[in-house]
Tab-separated table of C-alpha atoms in Angstrom:
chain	number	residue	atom	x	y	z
A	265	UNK	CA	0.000	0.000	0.000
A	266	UNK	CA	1.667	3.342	-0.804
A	267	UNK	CA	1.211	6.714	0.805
A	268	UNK	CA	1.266	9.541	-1.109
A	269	UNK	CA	1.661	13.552	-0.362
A	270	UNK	CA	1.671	15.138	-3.373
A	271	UNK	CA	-0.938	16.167	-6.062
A	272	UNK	CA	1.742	15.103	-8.774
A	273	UNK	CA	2.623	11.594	-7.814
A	274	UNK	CA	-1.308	10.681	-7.470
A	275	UNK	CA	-1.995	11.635	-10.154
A	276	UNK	CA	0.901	9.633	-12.000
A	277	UNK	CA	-0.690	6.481	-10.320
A	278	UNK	CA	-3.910	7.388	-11.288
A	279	UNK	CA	-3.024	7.989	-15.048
A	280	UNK	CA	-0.787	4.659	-14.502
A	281	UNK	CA	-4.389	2.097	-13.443
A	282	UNK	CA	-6.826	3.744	-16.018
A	283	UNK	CA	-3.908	3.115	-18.623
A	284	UNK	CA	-4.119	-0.937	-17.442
A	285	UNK	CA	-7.968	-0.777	-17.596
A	286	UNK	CA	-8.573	-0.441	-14.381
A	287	UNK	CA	-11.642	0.941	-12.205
A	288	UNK	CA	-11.053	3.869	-9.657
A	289	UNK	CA	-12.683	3.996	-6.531
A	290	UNK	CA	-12.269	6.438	-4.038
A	291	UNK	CA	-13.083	6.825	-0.121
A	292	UNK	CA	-12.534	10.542	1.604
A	293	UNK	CA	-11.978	10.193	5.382
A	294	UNK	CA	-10.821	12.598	7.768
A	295	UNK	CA	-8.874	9.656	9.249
A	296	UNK	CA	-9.275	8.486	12.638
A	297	UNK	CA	-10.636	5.487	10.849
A	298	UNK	CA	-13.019	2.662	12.293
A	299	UNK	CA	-14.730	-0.509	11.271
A	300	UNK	CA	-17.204	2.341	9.763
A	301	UNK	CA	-14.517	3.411	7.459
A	302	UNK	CA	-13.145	-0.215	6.655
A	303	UNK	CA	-16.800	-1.031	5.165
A	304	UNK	CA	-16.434	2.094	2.886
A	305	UNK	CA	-13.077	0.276	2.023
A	306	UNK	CA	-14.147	-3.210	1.829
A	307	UNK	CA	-17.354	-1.667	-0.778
A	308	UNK	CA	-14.956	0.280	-2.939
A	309	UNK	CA	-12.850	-3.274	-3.359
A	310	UNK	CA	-16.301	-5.016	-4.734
A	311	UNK	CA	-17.306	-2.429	-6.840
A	312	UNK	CA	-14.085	-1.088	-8.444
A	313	UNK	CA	-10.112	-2.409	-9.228
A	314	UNK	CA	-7.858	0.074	-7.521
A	315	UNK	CA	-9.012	2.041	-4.171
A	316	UNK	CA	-7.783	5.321	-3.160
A	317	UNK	CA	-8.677	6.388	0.539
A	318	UNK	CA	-7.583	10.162	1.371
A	319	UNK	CA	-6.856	10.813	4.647
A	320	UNK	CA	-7.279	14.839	5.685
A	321	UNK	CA	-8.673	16.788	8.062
A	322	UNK	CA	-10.369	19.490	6.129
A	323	UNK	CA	-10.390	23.253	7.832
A	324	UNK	CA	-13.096	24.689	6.175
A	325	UNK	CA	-15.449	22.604	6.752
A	326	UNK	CA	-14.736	23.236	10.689
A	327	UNK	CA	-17.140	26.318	12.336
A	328	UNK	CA	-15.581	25.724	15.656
A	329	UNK	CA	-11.701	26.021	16.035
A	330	UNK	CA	-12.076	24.062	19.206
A	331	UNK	CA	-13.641	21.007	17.149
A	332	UNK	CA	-10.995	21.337	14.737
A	333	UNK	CA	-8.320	21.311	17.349
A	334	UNK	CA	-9.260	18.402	18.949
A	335	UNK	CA	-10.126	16.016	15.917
A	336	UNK	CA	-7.847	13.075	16.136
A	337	UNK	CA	-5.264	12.842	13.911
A	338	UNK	CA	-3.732	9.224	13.610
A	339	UNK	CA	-1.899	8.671	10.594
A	340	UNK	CA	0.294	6.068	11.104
A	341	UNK	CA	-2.722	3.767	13.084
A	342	UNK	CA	-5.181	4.372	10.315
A	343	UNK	CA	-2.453	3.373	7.479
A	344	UNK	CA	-1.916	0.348	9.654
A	345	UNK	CA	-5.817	-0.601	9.819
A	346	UNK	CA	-5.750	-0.253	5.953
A	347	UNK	CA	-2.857	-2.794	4.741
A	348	UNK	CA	-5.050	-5.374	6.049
A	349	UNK	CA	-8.014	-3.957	3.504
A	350	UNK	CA	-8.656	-3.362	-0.119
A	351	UNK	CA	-6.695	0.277	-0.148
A	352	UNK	CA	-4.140	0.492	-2.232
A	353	UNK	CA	-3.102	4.162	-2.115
A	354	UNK	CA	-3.238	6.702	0.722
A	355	UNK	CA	-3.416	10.307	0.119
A	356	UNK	CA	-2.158	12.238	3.119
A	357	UNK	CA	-1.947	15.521	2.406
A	358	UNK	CA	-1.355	18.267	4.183
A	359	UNK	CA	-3.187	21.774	4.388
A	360	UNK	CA	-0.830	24.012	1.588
A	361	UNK	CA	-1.345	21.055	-0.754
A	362	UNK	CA	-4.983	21.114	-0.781
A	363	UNK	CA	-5.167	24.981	0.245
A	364	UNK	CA	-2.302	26.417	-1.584
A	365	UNK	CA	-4.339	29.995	-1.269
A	366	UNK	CA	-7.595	30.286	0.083
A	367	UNK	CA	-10.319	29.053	-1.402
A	368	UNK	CA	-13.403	30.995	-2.106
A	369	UNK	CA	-15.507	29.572	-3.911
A	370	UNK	CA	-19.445	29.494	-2.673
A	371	UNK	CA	-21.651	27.218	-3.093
A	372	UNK	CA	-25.493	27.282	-3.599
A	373	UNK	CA	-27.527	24.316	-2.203
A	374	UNK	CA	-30.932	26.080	-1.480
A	375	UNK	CA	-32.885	24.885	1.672
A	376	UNK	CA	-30.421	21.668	1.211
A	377	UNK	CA	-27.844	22.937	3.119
A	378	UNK	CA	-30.246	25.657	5.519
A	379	UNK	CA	-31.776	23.264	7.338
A	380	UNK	CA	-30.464	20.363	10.207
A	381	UNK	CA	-27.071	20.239	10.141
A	382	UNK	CA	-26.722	23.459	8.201
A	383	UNK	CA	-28.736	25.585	10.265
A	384	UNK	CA	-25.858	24.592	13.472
A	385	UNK	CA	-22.903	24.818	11.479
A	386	UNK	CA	-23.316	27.350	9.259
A	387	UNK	CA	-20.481	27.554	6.664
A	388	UNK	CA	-19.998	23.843	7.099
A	389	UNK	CA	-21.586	22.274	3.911
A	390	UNK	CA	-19.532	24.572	1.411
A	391	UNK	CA	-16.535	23.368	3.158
A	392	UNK	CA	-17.469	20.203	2.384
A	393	UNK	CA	-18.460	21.029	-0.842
A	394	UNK	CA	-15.040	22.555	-1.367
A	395	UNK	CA	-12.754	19.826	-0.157
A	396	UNK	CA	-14.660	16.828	-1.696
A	397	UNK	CA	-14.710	18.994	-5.220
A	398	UNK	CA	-10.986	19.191	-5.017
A	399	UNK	CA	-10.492	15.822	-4.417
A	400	UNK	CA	-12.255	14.596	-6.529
A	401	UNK	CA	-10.676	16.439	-9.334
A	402	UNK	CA	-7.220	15.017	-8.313
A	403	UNK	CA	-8.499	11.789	-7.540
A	404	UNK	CA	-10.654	11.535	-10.662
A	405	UNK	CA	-12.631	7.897	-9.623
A	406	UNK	CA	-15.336	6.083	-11.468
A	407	UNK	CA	-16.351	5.867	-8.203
A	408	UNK	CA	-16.806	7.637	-4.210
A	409	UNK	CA	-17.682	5.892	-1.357
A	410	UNK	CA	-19.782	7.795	1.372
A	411	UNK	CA	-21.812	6.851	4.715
A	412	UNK	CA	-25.117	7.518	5.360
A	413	UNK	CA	-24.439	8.171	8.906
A	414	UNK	CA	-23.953	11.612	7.322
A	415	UNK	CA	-26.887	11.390	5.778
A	416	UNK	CA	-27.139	15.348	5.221
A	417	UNK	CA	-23.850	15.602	3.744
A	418	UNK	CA	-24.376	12.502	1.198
A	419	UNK	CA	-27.615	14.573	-0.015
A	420	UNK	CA	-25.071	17.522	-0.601
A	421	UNK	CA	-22.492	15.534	-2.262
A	422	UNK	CA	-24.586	14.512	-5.018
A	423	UNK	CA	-25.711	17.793	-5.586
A	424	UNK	CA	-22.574	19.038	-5.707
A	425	UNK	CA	-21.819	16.253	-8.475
A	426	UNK	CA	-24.383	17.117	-10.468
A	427	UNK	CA	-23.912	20.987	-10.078
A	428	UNK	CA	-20.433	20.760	-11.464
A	429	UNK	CA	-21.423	17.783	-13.409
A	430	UNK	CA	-18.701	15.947	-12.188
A	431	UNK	CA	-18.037	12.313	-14.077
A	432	UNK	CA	-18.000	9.998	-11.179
A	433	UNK	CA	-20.962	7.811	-9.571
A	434	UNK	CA	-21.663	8.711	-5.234
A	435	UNK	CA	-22.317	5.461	-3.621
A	436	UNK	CA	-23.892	5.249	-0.479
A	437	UNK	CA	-22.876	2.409	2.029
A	438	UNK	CA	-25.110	1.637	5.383
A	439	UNK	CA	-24.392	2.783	8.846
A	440	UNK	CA	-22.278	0.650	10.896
A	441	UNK	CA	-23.335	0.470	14.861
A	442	UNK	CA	-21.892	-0.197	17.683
A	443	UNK	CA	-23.258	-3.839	19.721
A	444	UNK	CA	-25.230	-1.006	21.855
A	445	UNK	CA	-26.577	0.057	18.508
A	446	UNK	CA	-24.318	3.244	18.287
A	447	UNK	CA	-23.447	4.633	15.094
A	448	UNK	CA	-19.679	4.528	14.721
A	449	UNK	CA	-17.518	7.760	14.723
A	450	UNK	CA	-14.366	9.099	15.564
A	451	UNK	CA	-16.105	11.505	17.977
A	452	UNK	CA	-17.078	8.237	19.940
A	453	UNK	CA	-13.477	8.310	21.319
A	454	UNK	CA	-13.978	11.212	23.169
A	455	UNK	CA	-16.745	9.467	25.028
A	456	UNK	CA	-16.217	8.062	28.556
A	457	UNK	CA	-17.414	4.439	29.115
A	458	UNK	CA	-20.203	5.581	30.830
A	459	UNK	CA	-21.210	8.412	28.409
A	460	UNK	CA	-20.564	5.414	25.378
A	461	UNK	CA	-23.757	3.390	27.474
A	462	UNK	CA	-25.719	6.211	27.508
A	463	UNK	CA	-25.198	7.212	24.111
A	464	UNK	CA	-27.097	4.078	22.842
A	465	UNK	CA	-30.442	5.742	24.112
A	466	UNK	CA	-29.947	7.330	20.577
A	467	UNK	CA	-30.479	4.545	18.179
A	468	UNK	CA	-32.892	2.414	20.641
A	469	UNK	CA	-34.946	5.879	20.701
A	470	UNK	CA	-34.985	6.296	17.156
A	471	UNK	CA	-35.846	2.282	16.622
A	472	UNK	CA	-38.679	2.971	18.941
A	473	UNK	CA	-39.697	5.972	17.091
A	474	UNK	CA	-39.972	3.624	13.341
A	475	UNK	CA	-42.174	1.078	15.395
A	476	UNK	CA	-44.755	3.941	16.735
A	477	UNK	CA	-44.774	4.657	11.975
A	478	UNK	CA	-48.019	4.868	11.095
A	479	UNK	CA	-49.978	4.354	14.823
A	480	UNK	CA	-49.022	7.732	15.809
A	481	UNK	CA	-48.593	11.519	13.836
A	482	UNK	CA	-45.533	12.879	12.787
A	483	UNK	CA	-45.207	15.519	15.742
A	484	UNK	CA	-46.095	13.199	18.314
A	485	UNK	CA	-43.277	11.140	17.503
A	486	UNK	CA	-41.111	13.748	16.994
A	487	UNK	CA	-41.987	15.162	20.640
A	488	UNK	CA	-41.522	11.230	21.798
A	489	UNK	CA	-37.932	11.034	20.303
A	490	UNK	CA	-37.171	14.507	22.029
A	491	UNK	CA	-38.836	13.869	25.417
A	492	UNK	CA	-37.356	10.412	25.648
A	493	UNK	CA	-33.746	11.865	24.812
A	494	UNK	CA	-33.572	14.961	27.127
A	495	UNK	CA	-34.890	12.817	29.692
A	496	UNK	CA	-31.199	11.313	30.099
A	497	UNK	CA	-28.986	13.222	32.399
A	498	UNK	CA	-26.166	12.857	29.720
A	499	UNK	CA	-28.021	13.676	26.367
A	500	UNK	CA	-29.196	17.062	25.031
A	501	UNK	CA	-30.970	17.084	21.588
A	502	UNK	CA	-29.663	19.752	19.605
A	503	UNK	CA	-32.225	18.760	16.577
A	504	UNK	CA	-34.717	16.066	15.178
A	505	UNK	CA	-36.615	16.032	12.308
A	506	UNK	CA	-38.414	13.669	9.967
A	507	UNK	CA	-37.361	14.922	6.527
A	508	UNK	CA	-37.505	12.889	2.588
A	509	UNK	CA	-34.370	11.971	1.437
A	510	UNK	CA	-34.554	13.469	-1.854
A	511	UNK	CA	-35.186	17.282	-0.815
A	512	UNK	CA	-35.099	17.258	2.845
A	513	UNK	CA	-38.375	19.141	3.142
A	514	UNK	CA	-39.776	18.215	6.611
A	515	UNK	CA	-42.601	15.242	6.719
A	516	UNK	CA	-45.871	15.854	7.914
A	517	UNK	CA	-47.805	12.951	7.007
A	518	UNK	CA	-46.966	9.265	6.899
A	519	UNK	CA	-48.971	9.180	3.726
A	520	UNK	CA	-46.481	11.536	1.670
A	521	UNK	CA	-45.339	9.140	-1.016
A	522	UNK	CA	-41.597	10.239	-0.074
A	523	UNK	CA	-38.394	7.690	1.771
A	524	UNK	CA	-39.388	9.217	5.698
A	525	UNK	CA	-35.541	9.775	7.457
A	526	UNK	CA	-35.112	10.414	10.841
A	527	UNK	CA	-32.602	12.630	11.738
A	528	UNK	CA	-31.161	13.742	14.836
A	529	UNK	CA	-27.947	15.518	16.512
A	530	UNK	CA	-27.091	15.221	19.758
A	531	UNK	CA	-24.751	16.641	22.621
A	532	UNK	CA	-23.260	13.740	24.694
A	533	UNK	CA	-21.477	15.662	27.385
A	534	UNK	CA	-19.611	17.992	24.739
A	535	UNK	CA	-19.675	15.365	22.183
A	536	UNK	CA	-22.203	16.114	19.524
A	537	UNK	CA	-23.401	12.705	17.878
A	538	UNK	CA	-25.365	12.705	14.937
A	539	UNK	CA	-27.528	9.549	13.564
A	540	UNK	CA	-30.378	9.030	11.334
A	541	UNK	CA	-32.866	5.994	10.575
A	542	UNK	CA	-35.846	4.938	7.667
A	543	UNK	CA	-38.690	5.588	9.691
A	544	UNK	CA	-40.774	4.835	6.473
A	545	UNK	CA	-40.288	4.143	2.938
A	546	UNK	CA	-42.735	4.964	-0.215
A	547	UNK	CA	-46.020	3.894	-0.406
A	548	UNK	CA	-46.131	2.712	-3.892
């Protein structure tokens, strides 16, 4: 597995693999990688002949320096975790190679990028949009990998793709949980063991929430998922909402014949988790 730093020598593998007929897939991380990752990975290696995973912690797509700060960084652990998976290139680069001068480019996703996620972090989804454009113009793949634990940002990503009409295909790959049913994330390091326990409320809340789809409305479930949260001394709902996954326009009726995602952020001491679950999919 090689690492690679520079825009040049990436691109000289690249050019290399298409040359031998081979398929590109790609997989951006932000490194401190986990099993969640490795099944981003382990996808790309079905799907496509020669995987790229970058490995960067983007600035811009940071509103809170603090956050930034304290985002594990863990190189050398995450390149060991991938020799034993279908990666064959890292790219590690650092901040002058992907930022050589500011970039300023703006974006314009609509109420995509207003709402949820957006509405916290403002100026977060453009830096998204700014780092995953870039890489995937140096990367050039048939094919990118994403999670729909960020189920937000996978909506903006393809988007994106077709706002700069961008030749490459978005695949999106399940959530992987926790035994406690705890969506994986490098933020769950930062939990203590007992936090980590109580954490799980999250997913068993939201599970409880798809089983109550159709018996009870929209806002009393929404008020259930809330209620049931905030009622644990170490969770704080920042948001929930029941949105379609094509628009995110909020759901008010089970009947809408729109994918029904539940989506929900959450402050776990100062750990903010975020998660989402198919409370309900199209009535045909």
């Amino acid at each position: 597995m090689l690492v690679i730093k520079n825009i040049s020598d990436l691109q000289s593998l690249i050019r290399a693999q298409k040359e031998a007929g081979k398929t590109i897939g790609f997989v951006p991380t932000m490194g401190a990688l986990h099993a969640g990752h490795l099944s981003l990975v382990e996808e790309a290696g079905r799907q496509t002949d020669f995987v790229v995973v970058s490995i960067f912690v983007n600035p811009t797509q940071f509103n809170d320096p603090s956050d930034l700060e304290k985002y594990p960084r863990t190189l050398e652990a995450d390149c060991q975790l991938l020799e034993a998976s279908p990666c064959q290139a890292v790219f590690a680069p650092d901040v002058a190679t992907i930022y050589p001068e500011p970039d300023s480019r703006q974006f314009n996703f609509g109420e995509l990028e207003q709402v949820m996620e957006g509405r916290f972090r403002p100026g977060h989804f453009n830096g998204v949009a700014q780092v995953v454009s870039k890489l995937l113009g140096m990367v050039t793949p048939n094919k990118a990998f994403f999670g729909q634990k960020d189920f937000q940002q996978l909506v903006i990503v393809k988007a994106m793709v077709k706002q700069l009409t961008l030749p490459v295909e978005i695949i999106a790959c399940p959530i992987v949980r926790e035994a406690s049913g705890l969506a994986m994330s490098s933020r769950n390091e930062r939990l203590t063991a007992e936090q980590r326990e109580n954490a799980a409320v999250i997913y068993q809340t939201l599970c409880e929430a798809r089983n109550q789809v159709p018996g009870q409305s929209v806002e009393s479930i929404k008020k259930m998922v809330v209620e049931t949260i905030n009622a644990n001394p170490f969770l704080e709902t920042e948001y929930f909402e029941i949105v379609n996954d094509n628009d995110l326009k909020p759901v008010r009726n089970w009947d809408e014949p729109v994918n029904k995602v539940a989506c929900i952020a959450v402050f776990c001491g100062t750990v903010r988790l975020i998660d989402n679950l198919v409370l309900a999919e199209t009535i045909n």
